[in-house]
Structure formats: C-alpha cells, structure tokens
Coordinates of C-alpha atoms in Angstrom, one line a residue:
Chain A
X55 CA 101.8 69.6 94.6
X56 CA 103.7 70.4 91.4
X57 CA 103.0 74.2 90.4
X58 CA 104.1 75.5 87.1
X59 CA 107.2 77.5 86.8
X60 CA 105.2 81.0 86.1
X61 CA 103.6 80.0 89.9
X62 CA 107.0 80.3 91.4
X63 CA 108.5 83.3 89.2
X64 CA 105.6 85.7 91.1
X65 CA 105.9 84.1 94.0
X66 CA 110.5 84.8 93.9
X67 CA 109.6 88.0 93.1
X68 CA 107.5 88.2 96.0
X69 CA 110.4 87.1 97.9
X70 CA 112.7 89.6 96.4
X71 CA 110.8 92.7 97.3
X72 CA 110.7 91.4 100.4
X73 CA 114.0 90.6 100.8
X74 CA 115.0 94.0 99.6
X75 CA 113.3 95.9 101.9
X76 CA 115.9 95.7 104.9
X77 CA 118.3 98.0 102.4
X78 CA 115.3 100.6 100.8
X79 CA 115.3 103.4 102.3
X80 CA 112.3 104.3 104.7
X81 CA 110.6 106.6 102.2
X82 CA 110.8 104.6 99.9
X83 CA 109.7 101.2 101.1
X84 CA 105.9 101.3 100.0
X85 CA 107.5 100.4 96.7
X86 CA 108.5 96.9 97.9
X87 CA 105.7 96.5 100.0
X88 CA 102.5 97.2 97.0
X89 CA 105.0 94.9 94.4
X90 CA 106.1 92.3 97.2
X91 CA 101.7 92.0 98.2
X92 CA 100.8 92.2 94.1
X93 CA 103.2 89.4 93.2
X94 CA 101.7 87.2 96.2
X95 CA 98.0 88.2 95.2
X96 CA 99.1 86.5 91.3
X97 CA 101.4 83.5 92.7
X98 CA 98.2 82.7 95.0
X99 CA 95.8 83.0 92.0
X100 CA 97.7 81.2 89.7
X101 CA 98.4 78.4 91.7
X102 CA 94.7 78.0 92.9
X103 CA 93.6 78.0 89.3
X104 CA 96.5 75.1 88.3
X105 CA 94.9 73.1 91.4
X106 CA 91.6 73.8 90.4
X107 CA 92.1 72.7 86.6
X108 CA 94.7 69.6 88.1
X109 CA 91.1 68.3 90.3
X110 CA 88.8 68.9 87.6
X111 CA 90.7 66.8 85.3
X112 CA 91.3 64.0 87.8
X113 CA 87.5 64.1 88.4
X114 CA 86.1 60.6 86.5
X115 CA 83.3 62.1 83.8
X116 CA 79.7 62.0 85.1
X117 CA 77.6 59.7 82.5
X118 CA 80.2 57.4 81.7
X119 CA 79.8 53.3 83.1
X120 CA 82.7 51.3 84.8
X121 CA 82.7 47.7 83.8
Chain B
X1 CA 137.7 129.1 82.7
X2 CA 133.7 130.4 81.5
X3 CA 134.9 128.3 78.4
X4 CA 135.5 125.2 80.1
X5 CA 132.3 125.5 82.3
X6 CA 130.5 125.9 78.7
X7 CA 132.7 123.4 77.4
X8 CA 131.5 120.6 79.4
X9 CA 127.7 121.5 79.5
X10 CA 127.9 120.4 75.4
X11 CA 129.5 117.8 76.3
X12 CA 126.7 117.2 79.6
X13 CA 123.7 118.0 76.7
X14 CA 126.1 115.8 74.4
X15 CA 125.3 112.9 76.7
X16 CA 121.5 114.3 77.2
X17 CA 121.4 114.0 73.1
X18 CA 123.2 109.8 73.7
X19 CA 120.3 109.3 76.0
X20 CA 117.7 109.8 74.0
X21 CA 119.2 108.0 70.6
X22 CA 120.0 105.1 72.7
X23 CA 116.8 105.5 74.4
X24 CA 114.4 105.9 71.7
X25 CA 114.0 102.6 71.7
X26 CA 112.1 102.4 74.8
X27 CA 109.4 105.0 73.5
X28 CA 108.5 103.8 70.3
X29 CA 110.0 99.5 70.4
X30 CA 106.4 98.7 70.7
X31 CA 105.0 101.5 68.6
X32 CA 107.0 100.7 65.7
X33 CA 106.4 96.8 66.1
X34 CA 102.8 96.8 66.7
X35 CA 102.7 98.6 63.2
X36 CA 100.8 101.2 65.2
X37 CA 102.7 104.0 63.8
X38 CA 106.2 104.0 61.6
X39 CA 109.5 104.3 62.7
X40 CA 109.5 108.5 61.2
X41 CA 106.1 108.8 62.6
X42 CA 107.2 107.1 66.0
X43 CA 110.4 109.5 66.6
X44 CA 108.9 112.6 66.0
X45 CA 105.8 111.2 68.7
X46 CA 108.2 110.5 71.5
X47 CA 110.3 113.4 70.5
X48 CA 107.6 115.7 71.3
X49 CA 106.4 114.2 74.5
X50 CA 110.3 114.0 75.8
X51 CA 110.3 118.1 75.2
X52 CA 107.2 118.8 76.9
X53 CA 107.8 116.7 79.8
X54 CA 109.3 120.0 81.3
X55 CA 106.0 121.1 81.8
X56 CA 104.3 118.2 84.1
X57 CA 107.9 116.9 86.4
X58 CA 109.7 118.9 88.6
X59 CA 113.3 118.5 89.2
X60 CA 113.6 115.9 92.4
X61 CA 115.5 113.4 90.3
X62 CA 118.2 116.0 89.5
X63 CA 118.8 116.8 93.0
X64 CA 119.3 112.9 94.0
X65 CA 121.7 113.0 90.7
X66 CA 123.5 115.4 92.1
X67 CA 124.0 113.9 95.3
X68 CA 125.9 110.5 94.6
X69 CA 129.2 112.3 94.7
X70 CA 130.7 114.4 98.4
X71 CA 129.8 118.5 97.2
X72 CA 133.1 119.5 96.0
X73 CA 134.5 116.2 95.5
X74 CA 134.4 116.4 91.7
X75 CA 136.6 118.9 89.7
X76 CA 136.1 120.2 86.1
X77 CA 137.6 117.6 84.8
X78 CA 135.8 114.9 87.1
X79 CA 132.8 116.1 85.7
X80 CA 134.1 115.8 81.8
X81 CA 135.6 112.7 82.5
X82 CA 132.2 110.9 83.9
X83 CA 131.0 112.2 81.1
X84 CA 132.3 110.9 78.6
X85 CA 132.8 107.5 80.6
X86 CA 128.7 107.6 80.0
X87 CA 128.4 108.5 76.7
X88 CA 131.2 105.5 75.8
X89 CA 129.3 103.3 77.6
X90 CA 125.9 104.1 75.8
X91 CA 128.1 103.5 72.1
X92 CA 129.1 100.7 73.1
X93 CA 125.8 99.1 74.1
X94 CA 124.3 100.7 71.1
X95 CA 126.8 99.0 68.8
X96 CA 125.8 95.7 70.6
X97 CA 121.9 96.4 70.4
X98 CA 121.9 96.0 74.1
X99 CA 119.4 98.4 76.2
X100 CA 120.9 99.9 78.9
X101 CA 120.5 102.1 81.3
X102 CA 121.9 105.8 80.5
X103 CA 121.3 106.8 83.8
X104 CA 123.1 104.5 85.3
X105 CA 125.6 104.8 82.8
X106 CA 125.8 108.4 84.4
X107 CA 125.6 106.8 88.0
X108 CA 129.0 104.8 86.9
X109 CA 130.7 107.6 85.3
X110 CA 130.6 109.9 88.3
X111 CA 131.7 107.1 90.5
X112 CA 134.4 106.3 88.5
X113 CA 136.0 110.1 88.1
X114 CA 135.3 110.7 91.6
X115 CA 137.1 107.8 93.2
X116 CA 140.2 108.5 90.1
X117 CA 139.9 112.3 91.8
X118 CA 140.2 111.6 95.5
X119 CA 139.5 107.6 96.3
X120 CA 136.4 105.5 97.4
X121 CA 135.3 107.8 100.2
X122 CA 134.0 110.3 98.1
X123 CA 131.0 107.9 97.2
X124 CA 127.9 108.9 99.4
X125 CA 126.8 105.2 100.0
X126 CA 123.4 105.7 101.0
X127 CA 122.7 107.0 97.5
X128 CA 124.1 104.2 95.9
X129 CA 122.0 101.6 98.1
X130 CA 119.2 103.5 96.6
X131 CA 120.0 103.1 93.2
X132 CA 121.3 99.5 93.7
X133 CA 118.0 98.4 95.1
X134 CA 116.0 100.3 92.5
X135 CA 118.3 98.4 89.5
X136 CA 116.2 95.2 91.3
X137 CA 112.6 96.8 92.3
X138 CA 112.6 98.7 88.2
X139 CA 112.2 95.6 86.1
X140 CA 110.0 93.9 89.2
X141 CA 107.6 97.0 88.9
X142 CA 107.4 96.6 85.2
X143 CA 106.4 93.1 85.0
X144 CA 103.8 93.4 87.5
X145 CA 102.3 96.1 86.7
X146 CA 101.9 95.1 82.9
X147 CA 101.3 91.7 83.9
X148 CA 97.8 93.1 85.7
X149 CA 97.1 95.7 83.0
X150 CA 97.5 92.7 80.5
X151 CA 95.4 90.1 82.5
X152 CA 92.6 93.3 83.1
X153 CA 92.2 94.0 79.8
X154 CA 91.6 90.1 78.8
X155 CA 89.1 90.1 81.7
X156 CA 87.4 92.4 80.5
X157 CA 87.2 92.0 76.5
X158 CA 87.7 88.0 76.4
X159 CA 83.8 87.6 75.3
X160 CA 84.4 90.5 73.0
X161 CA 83.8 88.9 69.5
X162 CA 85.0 92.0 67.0
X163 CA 88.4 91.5 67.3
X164 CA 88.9 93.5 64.6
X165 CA 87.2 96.4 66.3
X166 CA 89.2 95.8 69.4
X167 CA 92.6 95.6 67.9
X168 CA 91.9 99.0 65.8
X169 CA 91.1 100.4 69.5
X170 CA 94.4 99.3 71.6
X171 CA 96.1 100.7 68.3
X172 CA 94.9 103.9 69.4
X173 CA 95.3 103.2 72.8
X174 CA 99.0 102.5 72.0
X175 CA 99.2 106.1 70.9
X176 CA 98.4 107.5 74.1
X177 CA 100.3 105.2 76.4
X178 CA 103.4 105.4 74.3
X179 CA 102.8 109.4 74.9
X180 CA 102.8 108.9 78.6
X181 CA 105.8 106.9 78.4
X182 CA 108.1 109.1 76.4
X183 CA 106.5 112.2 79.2
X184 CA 108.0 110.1 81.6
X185 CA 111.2 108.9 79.9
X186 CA 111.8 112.8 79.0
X187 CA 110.9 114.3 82.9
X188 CA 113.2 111.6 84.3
X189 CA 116.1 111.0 82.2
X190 CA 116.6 114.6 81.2
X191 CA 116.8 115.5 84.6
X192 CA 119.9 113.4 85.2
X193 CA 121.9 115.8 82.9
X194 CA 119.9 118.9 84.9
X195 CA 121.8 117.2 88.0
X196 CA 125.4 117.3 86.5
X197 CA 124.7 120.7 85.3
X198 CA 123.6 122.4 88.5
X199 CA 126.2 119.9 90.5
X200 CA 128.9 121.8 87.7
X201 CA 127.7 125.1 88.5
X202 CA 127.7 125.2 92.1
X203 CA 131.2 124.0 92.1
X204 CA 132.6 126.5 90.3
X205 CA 130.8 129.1 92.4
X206 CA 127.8 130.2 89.3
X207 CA 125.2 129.3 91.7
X208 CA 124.7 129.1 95.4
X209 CA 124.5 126.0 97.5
X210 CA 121.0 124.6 97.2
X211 CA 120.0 126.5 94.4
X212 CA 117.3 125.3 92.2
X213 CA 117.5 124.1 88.4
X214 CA 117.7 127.2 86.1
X215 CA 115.3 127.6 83.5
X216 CA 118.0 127.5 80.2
X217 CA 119.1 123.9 82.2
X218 CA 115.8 122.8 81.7
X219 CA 114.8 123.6 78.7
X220 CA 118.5 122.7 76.7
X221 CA 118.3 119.0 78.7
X222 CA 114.6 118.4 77.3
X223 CA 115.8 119.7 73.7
X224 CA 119.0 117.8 73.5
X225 CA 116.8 114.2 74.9
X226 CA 114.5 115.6 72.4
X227 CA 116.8 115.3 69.7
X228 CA 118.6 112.4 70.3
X229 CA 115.3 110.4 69.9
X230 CA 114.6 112.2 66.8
X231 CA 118.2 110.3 65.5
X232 CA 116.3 107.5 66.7
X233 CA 118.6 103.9 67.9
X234 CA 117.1 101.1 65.5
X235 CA 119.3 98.5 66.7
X236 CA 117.8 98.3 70.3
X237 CA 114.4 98.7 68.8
X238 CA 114.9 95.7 67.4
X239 CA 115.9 93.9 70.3
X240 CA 113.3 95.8 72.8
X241 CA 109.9 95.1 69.8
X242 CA 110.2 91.7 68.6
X243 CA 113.4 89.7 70.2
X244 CA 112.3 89.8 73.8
X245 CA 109.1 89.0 72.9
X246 CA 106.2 88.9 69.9
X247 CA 103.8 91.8 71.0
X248 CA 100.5 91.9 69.9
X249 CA 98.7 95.5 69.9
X250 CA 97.1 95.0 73.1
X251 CA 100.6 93.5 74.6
X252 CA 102.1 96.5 73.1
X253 CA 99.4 99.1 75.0
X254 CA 99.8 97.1 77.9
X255 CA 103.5 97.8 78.6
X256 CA 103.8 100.7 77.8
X257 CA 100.7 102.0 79.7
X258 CA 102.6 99.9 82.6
X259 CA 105.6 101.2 82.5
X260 CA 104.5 104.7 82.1
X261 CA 102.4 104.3 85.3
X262 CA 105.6 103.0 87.3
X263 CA 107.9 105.8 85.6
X264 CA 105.1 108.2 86.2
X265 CA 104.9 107.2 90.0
X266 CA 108.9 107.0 90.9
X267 CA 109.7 110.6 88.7
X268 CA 106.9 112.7 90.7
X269 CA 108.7 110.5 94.1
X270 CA 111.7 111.5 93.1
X271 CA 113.3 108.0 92.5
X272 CA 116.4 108.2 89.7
X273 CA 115.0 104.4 88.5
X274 CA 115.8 103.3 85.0
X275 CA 113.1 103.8 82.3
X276 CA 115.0 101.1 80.0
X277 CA 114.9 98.7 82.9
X278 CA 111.4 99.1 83.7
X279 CA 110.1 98.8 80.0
X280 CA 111.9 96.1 79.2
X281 CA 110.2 94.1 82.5
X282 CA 106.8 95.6 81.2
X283 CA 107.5 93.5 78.0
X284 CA 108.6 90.1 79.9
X285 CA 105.5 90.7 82.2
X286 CA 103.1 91.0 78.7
X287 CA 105.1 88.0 77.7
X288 CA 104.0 86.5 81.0
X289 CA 100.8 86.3 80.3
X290 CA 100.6 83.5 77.7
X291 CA 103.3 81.2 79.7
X292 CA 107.1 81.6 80.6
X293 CA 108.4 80.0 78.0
X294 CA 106.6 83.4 75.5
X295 CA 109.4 85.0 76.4
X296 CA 113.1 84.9 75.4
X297 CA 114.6 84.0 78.3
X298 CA 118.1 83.7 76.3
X299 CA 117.9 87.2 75.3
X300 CA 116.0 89.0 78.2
X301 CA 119.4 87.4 80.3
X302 CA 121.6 88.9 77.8
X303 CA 119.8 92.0 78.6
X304 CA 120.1 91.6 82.2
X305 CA 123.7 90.9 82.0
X306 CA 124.1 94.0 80.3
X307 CA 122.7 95.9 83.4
X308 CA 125.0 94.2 85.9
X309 CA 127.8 95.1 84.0
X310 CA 126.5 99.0 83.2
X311 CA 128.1 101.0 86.3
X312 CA 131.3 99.0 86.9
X313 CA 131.9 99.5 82.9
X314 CA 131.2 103.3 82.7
X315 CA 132.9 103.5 85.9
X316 CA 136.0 101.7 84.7
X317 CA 135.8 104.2 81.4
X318 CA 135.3 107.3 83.3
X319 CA 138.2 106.3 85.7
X320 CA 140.6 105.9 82.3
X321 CA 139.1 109.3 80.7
X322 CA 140.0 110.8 83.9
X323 CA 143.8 109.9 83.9
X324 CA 145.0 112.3 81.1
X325 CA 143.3 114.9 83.1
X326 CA 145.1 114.7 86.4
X327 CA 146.2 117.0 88.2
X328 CA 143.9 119.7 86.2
X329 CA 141.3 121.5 88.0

C-alpha cells in the first residue's frame, strides 16, 4: 500500500523519539514517550484516511450501467 | 581583579543583549508576517514579555547551564573566551540570516575554552547527552504540537462561514500567543547568561558553592535580552516569517501558541532546549498541515545545517579566543 510521504514523516519521527530514548536521561524521558505516542496517533490517522479516500475512489459509482 | 569579574559580566550581559537581537526573530517572525502587528509594534511586545519573564520561571535552567563544564575547570579568561566564541557565532549567523541557537552557541563556547584550558576531560558528558538529545526532541516537539493545534483549530472552525470574522480573531489570538512565547523565550534564554554569571562568581570565591541566582543577575539578564530584541534582527525574521513557509493568521497563532506550550513545559522542567529550534519546527509542523511539499524543504535544511554546525563552530571560536589568553588566570 503506497502512503504519502507526510504518512511516513510522523511515523520517522515516531521512530526517532523512540530511538532516542535509550540516551535521555530518566527524568526526562516522558518527553519522548508523549511526542514518540502523538506522532504514531497522526501517522495512524493519516494513513487510515489515505486508505479510506484510495477505496472510496476505486469503488465503481452506484447509478451508473455497464454495457 | 573586581574589574575583571565586572569586566566579563558586560561582556556575559553583552551576549544576553546578542541573544535577544538575534532572537527577536523567533517572537515576533510570525507577528510581523501575519501583519498582525508591525515590526516597531512587534519589538517593543516581545520586549516586554522577555523582561517580565523574571516573574513566572525560576532559575533551573541556569543551574544545568552552569553544570556542562567540571566546577573550577574554567578560569577568568575561560569564561571571556566562551564568551565571546558565542557572541561570534551569533554575528555570524546573523549576517547569514540563519536562526540559530544562542544557547547552544553558549553550550559550544564553554566547551571550547574549557577543553583550550585543561583538555576534553573537563566536559561533564552526561550534560552534553542531554542537550544533544534535546537539539533532536526541540524541533520534533514543535512540529507536533503545532501540527495538532493547527489540525484542532480547523476541526473545529472548518464549517465556520465568516472567515472574515475568524481571521480578525486568531489576529488577536496571535497577540497573546506571541506574548507567551517571548515569556518563555525571555525565562529560558536569559537564564543561560544567569548560569555563566553565578558559574563566574562562585569561581572567584563571591558566592558560596550552591548558591542561588542573585536578584541584580536576574534582573540585568532579563533587561539586556530585553534590549537586544528591542534592536530587533530583521534578517532572520525574514527567513523564520515567510521563507520557511507562507503563514496564514491562524498558522501564525498556531505556532507560536505551540511552541510556547513546549518552551513553557521544558523551562518550568528545567530542560536548557532551544527556543529557535522549537519555533522554527512549530512553523514546518503549520506547514505540515496543507502537504509536505508547503514547506521549504531547501531552506528548512539550510536551517538545520546551521544547527549541526552551531557548537562545533562556537567551540572552534571560543577555543581560538582563548589562545591569546593563556596562561592568564
């Protein structure tokens, strides 16, 4: 499934927070974890709304004859 | 020797004063864009809010300032030196529009005059990771946090059919959030120079280990960031209002009520992050919202660029404004 790039950018930020938590400090870690779950909450909303709009347009229009 | 001590708290306010000029930019870019406000009106606004921040932030970013170098590692002339390794970094990014970060301008500096003073192992590393990781997390808090505010606010007004109405209201929203912005701006950057100071005045034996920020520290840090924004830096808001993006009013409330609330969040937690960095991801994230390609992708990795670069340059500048001062104390 292709997703469009602005998908991916929130979801490899997502990665980054992530990935950045091993060298945050302890205290300070609730930082990466809020942005690291906020950027996952948009990738997942943005690419459910591309495949919604991708299978609405694929859907054949009702009303219209085949011949 | 009182002389020197007073000499290099001008020159520490003297960098205060940098940070704000080269700053402004961040408070007012998408005041002055947005037409909200104009660039006299916008200066003395931020101005205002940078002075009073004394007021609402305490001082836990000056104690992490004050921490990067060993205690005692840094001499007199360390201290000058990183100085005015800062302050040359912030010209020269000023002169190529590009905005920075003055803190970690500072960050660089006192690397650079303490390693020139006595080698790498005066460098406390865990402070460093923190500010490393922050340079990262800064512009990733921005652009999601304006990217929300942004999509929120078309939630809720998209049926809204005065538009006219609506865009005369986030013009006076933009008032407030660039308010809250240049509070935050002025209670965390300003407390960077409170850090040099107090780390300046312990070592020479003016104030005990562990002492807390004196009053005259305060106040002179929040009038010299004061008054460097009043000189205002037009170049960088030029870059920071229309080349990194086109903002809209709304787009223009949006970031800066975003990156207030990050700046807001880290200053109180104590967290030295860069109000440049997270501003300028607070515009990218508004940009966001229509599609990628809204924003300048050319220029926004200029910008980026510029970060990388910020520490090792003041660092290598501060290590060089060091050498004519060897072997004083």
């Amino acid at each position: 499934m292709r997703l469009s790039r602005r998908s991916w950018f929130f979801l490899a930020m997502s990665a980054t927070c992530l990935l950045l938590l091993a060298p945050t400090p302890e205290k300070y870690r609730w930082v990466n974890l809020s942005m690291g779950a906020l950027s996952l909450m948009w990738f997942i909303l943005l690419a459910t709304e591309e495949i919604l709009a991708r299978r609405d347009e694929n859907r054949p229009r009702a009303g219209r004859s085949h011949r | 020797m009182t002389i020197t001590i007073a000499l290099i708290v001008l020159v520490a306010l003297s960098f205060d004063f940098f940070n704000g000029f080269h700053d402004a930019a961040n408070s007012i870019a998408t005041v002055v864009s947005t037409r909200v406000l104009t660039p006299r009106q916008a200066v003395v606004w931020a101005a205002f809010f940078n002075f009073v921040a004394f007021l609402i932030f305490g001082t836990k970013v000056a104690d992490t300032i004050s921490k990067v170098v060993h205690p005692g590692t840094l001499t007199n002339a360390g201290i000058f030196a990183a100085l005015v390794g800062a302050i040359l970094w912030d010209i020269v990014t000023w002169i190529l529009g590009l905005p920075t970060s003055s803190s970690h301008a500072l960050v660089g500096g006192l690397a650079g005059a303490a390693v020139a003073t006595a080698g790498w192992g005066t460098l406390v590393a865990s402070e460093y990771q923190k500010i490393f990781v922050f340079i990262v997390l800064s512009p990733i808090v921005g652009i999601l946090l304006a990217f929300t505010f942004m999509t929120g606010v078309y939630w809720v007004f998209h049926r809204y059919r005065k538009v006219e109405k609506l865009n005369r209201g986030f013009r006076r929203g933009q008032l407030f959030s660039a308010a809250a912005f240049s509070l935050g701006h002025g209670g965390n950057d300003a407390q960077k120079t409170m850090g040099v100071i107090l780390a300046l005045l312990i070592a020479n034996g003016l104030l005990a280990k562990g002492s807390d920020v004196p009053l005259w520290v305060v106040l002179s840090a929040h009038a010299a960031i004061a008054l460097g924004t009043l000189f205002g830096g037009w170049r960088i808001v030029h870059t920071m209002g229309s080349k990194i993006t086109k903002l809209q009013p709304v787009g223009g409330m949006a970031a800066e009520a975003a990156a207030a609330t990050a700046i807001w969040g880290v200053t109180l937690a104590g967290i030295p992050v860069s109000t440049t960095h997270t501003i300028a991801g607070a515009i990218v994230g508004v940009g966001t919202t229509q599609r990628l390609s809204a924003v300048r992708w050319g220029v926004a990795g200029r910008v980026v660029w510029a970060w990388v670069l910020t520490i090792p340059g003041a660092f290598v500048m501060a290590w060089l404004a060091y050498l004519p001062f060897r072997g004083l104390r």
